[in-house]
Coordinates of C-alpha atoms in Angstrom, one line a residue:
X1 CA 166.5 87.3 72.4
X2 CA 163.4 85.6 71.1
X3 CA 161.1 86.5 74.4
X4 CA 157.9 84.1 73.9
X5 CA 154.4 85.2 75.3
X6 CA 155.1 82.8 78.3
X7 CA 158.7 84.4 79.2
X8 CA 157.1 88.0 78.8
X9 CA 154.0 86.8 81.2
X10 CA 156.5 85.9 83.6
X11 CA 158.9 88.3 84.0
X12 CA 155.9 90.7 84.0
X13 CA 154.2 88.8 87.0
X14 CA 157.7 89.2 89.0
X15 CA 157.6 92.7 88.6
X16 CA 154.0 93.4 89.5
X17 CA 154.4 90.9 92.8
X18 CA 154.1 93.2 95.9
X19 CA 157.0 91.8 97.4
X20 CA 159.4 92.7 94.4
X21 CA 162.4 94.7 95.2
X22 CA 162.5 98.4 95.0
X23 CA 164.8 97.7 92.2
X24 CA 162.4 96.3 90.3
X25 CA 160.2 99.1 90.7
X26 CA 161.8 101.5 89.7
X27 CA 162.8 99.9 86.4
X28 CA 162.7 102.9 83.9
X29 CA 163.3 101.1 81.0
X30 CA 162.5 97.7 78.9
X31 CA 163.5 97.1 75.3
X32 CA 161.3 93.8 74.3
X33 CA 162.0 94.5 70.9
X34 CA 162.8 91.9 68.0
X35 CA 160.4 89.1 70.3
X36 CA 158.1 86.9 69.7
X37 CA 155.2 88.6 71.6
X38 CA 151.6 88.7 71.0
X39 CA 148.7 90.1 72.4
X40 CA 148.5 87.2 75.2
X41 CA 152.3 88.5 76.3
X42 CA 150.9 91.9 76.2
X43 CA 148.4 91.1 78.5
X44 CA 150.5 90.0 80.9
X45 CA 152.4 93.2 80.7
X46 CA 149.6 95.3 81.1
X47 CA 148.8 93.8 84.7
X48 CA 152.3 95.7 85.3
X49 CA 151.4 98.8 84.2
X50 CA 148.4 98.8 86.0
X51 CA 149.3 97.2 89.0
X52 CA 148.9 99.1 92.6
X53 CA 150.6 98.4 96.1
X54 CA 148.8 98.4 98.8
X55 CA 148.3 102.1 99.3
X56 CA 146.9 102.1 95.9
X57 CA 149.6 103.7 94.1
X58 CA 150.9 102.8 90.5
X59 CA 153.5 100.6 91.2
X60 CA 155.5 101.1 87.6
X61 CA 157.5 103.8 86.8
X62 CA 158.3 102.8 83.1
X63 CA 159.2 105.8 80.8
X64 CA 161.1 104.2 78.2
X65 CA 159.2 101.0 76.5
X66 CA 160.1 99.5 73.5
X67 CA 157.7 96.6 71.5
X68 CA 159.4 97.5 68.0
X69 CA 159.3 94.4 66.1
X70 CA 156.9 91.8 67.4
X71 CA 153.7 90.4 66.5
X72 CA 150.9 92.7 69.0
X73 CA 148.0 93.4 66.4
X74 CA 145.1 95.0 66.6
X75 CA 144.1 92.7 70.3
X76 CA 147.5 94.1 71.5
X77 CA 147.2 97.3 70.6
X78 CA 143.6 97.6 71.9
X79 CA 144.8 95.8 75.5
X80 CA 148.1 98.1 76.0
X81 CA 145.8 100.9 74.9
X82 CA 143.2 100.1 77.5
X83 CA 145.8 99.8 80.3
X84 CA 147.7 102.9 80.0
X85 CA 144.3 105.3 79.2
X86 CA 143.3 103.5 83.2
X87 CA 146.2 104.4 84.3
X88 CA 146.2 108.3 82.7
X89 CA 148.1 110.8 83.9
X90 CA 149.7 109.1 86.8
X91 CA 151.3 107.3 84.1
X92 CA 154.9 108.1 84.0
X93 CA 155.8 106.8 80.4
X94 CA 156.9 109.7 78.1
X95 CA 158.8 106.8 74.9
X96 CA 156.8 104.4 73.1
X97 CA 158.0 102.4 70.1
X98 CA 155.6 100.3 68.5
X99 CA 157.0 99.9 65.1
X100 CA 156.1 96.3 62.7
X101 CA 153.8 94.9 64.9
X102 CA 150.3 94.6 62.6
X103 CA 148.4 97.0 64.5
X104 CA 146.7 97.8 61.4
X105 CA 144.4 101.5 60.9
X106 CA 142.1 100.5 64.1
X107 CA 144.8 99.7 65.9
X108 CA 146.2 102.9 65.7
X109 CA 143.5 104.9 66.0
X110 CA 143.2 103.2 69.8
X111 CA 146.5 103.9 70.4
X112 CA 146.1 108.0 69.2
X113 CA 142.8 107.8 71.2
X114 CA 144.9 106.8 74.1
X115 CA 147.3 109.4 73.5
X116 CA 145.3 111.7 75.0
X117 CA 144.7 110.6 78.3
X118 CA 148.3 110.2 78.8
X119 CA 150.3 113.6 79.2
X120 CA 153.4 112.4 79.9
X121 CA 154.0 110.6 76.2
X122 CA 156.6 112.8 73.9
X123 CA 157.7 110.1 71.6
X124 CA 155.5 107.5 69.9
X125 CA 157.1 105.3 66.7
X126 CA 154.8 103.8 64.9
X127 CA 156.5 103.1 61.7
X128 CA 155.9 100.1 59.3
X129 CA 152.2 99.2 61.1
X130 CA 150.2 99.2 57.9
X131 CA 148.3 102.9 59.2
X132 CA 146.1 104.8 57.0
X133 CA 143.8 107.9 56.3
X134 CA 141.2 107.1 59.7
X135 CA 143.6 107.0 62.2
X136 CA 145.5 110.0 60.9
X137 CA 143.0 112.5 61.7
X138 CA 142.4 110.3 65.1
X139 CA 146.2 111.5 65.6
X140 CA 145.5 114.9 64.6
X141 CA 143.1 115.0 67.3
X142 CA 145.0 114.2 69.8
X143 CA 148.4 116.4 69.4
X144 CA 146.0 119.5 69.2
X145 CA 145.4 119.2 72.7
X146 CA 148.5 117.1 73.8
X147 CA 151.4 119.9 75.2
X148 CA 154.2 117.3 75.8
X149 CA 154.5 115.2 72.2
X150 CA 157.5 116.4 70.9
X151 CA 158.0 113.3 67.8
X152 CA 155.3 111.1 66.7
X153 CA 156.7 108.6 63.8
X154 CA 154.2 107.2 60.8
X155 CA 157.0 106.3 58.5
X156 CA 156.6 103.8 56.0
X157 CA 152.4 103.6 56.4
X158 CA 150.0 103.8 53.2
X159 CA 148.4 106.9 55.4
X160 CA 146.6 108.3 52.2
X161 CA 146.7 112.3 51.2
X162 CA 143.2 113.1 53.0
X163 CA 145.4 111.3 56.1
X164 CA 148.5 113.1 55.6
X165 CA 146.7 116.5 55.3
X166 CA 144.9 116.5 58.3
X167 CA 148.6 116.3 59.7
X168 CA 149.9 118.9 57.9
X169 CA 146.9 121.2 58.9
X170 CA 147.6 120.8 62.2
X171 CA 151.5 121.7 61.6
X172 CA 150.7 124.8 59.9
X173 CA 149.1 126.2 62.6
X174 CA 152.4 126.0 64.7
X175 CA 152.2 122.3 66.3
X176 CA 155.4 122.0 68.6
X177 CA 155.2 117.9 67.7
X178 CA 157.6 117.1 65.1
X179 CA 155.6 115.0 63.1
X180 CA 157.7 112.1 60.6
X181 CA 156.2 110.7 57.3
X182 CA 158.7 109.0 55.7
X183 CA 158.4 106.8 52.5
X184 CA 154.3 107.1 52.9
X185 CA 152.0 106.2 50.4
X186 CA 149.6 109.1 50.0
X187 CA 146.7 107.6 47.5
X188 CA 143.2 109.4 47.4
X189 CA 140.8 108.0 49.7
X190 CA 137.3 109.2 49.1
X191 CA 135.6 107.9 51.8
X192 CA 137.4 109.7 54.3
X193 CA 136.4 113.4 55.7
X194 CA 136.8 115.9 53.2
X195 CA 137.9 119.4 55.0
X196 CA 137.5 121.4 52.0
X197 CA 133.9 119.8 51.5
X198 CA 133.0 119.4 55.2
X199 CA 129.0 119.1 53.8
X200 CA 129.4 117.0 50.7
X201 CA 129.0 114.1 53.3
X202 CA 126.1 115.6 55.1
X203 CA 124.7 114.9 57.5
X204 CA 127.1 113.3 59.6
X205 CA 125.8 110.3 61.6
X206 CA 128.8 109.6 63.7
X207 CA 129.0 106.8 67.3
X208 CA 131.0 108.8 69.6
X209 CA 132.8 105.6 70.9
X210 CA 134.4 105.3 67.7
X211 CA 137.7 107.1 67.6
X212 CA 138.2 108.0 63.7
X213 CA 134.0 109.2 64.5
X214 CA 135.1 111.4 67.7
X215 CA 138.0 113.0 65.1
X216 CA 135.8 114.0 62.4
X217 CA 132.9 115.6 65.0
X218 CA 136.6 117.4 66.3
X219 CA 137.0 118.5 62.6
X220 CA 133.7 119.8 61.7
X221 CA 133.7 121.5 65.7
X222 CA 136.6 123.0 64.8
X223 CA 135.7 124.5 61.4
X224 CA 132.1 126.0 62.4
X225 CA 133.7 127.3 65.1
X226 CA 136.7 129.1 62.8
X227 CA 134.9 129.6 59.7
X228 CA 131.9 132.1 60.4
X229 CA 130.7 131.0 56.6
X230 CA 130.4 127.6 57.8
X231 CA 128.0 126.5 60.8
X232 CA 126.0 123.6 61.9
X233 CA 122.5 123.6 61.3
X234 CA 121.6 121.5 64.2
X235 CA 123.1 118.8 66.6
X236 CA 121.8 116.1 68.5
X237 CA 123.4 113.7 70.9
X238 CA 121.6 110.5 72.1
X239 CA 123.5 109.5 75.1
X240 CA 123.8 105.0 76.2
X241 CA 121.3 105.9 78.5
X242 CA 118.9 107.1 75.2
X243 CA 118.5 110.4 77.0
X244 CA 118.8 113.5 74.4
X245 CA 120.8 116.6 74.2
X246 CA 120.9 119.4 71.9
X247 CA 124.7 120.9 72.4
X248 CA 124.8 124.5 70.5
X249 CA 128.0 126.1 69.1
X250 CA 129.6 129.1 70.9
X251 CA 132.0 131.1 69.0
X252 CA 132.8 133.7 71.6
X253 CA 133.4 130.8 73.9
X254 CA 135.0 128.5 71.5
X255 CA 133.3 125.5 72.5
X256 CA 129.9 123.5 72.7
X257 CA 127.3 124.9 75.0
X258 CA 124.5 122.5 76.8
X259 CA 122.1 124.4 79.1
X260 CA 122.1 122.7 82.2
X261 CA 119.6 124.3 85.3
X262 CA 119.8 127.3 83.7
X263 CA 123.3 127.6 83.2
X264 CA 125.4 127.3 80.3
X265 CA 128.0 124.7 80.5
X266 CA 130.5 123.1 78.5
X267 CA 130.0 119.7 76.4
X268 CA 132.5 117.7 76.5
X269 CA 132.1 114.4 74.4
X270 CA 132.3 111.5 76.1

């Protein structure tokens, strides 16, 4: 129906007005696919998914949103991205489709960072979005910990073969998340995490507010602490504050260790 930015921002500002009815919301799903929508449109959409009445409770109960087909790009991607990791597991959305919108590689790796914080997501198409190798393992990252993704499309994406197999890795071991690769390109990328090789890039200098970084400090986690031949020889962490921390890896507890008043407790990254 050719939706423009303006129609999208309007009909977004009716439904987050207070005084809507409870018909509007309870509105489960939206199709805007096959618009004309941008990431100015997607910002007015986000103040509907995070909007709150007056108690403070999430006022949208979308589960079923589709923005197949429009023109988002990376600044959409990183605002709708934004928006639902806020609005985290209160969120009730369990579809999204996303398909030929530009998002690009960093675009996606937002949206699989986002992924995480969201529990109720099962199905997430992201066909056609120009997505390679980076966010790949970003995506692997979050369906190892994510119990509710049942179907996560990257059809027809140049996701290179270091991309691709960090995917199948992670459906080898079992993953309940049918993962679709459709008519992908799968070219060698060699500047992109080598699992075989994990030190042939060493060492690893990674910014933890970087999603494809956060993945590859996953990977490397996640073969010292499986692979007693491989092990780190020492980790640092400089928080935004500049204070230090040495985390150490513990296999019996499968996880990072930071002493903490004499304790040992769990690292998390940030």
């Amino acid at each position: 129906c050719a939706l423009t930015d303006d129609d999208i921002r309007g009909i977004s500002f009716s439904l987050a007005n207070p005084d809507s009815t409870t018909e509007h919301h309870c509105l489960k799903t939206w199709n805007l696919a096959h618009n004309r929508m941008t990431n100015v449109g997607m910002g007015g959409l986000c103040d509907y998914l995070t909007c709150k009445n007056i108690s403070g409770a999430y006022i949208c109960s979308l589960t079923d949103l589709d923005l197949s087909w429009n023109s988002l790009h990376f600044n959409g991607a990183q605002a709708l991205s934004t928006a639902l990791r806020s609005v985290g597991s209160q969120c009730k959305l369990s579809k999204l489709h996303l398909s030929a919108n530009g998002l690009t590689d960093s675009g996606a790796q937002l949206i699989g960072s986002m992924m995480i914080h969201v529990p109720a997501l099962a199905d997430v198409n992201l066909t056609q979005n120009s997505i390679c190798g980076r966010a790949c393992f970003v995506f692997a990252r979050a369906l190892r910990g994510h119990a509710s993704m049942k179907k996560l499309d990257l059809s027809e994406n140049p996701l290179s073969e270091e991309g691709a197999c960090a995917l199948f890795r992670l459906i080898l071991t079992g993953l309940p998340c049918f993962v679709m690769m459709r008519d992908c390109t799968l070219a060698v990328d060699n500047t992109l995490f080598n699992n075989m090789f994990p030190a042939s890039n060493s060492p690893y200098e990674l910014e933890l507010t970087k999603p494809y970084d956060v993945a590859i400090f996953n990977e490397l986690t996640q073969i010292a602490l499986h692979q007693p031949s491989c092990q780190f020889e020492s980790i640092s962490y400089k928080s935004s504050n500049g204070r230090e921390f040495t985390p150490v890896l513990s296999r019996s507890k499968k996880s990072l260790i930071l002493k903490q008043f004499g304790r040992d407790v769990e690292w998390e990254i940030p």
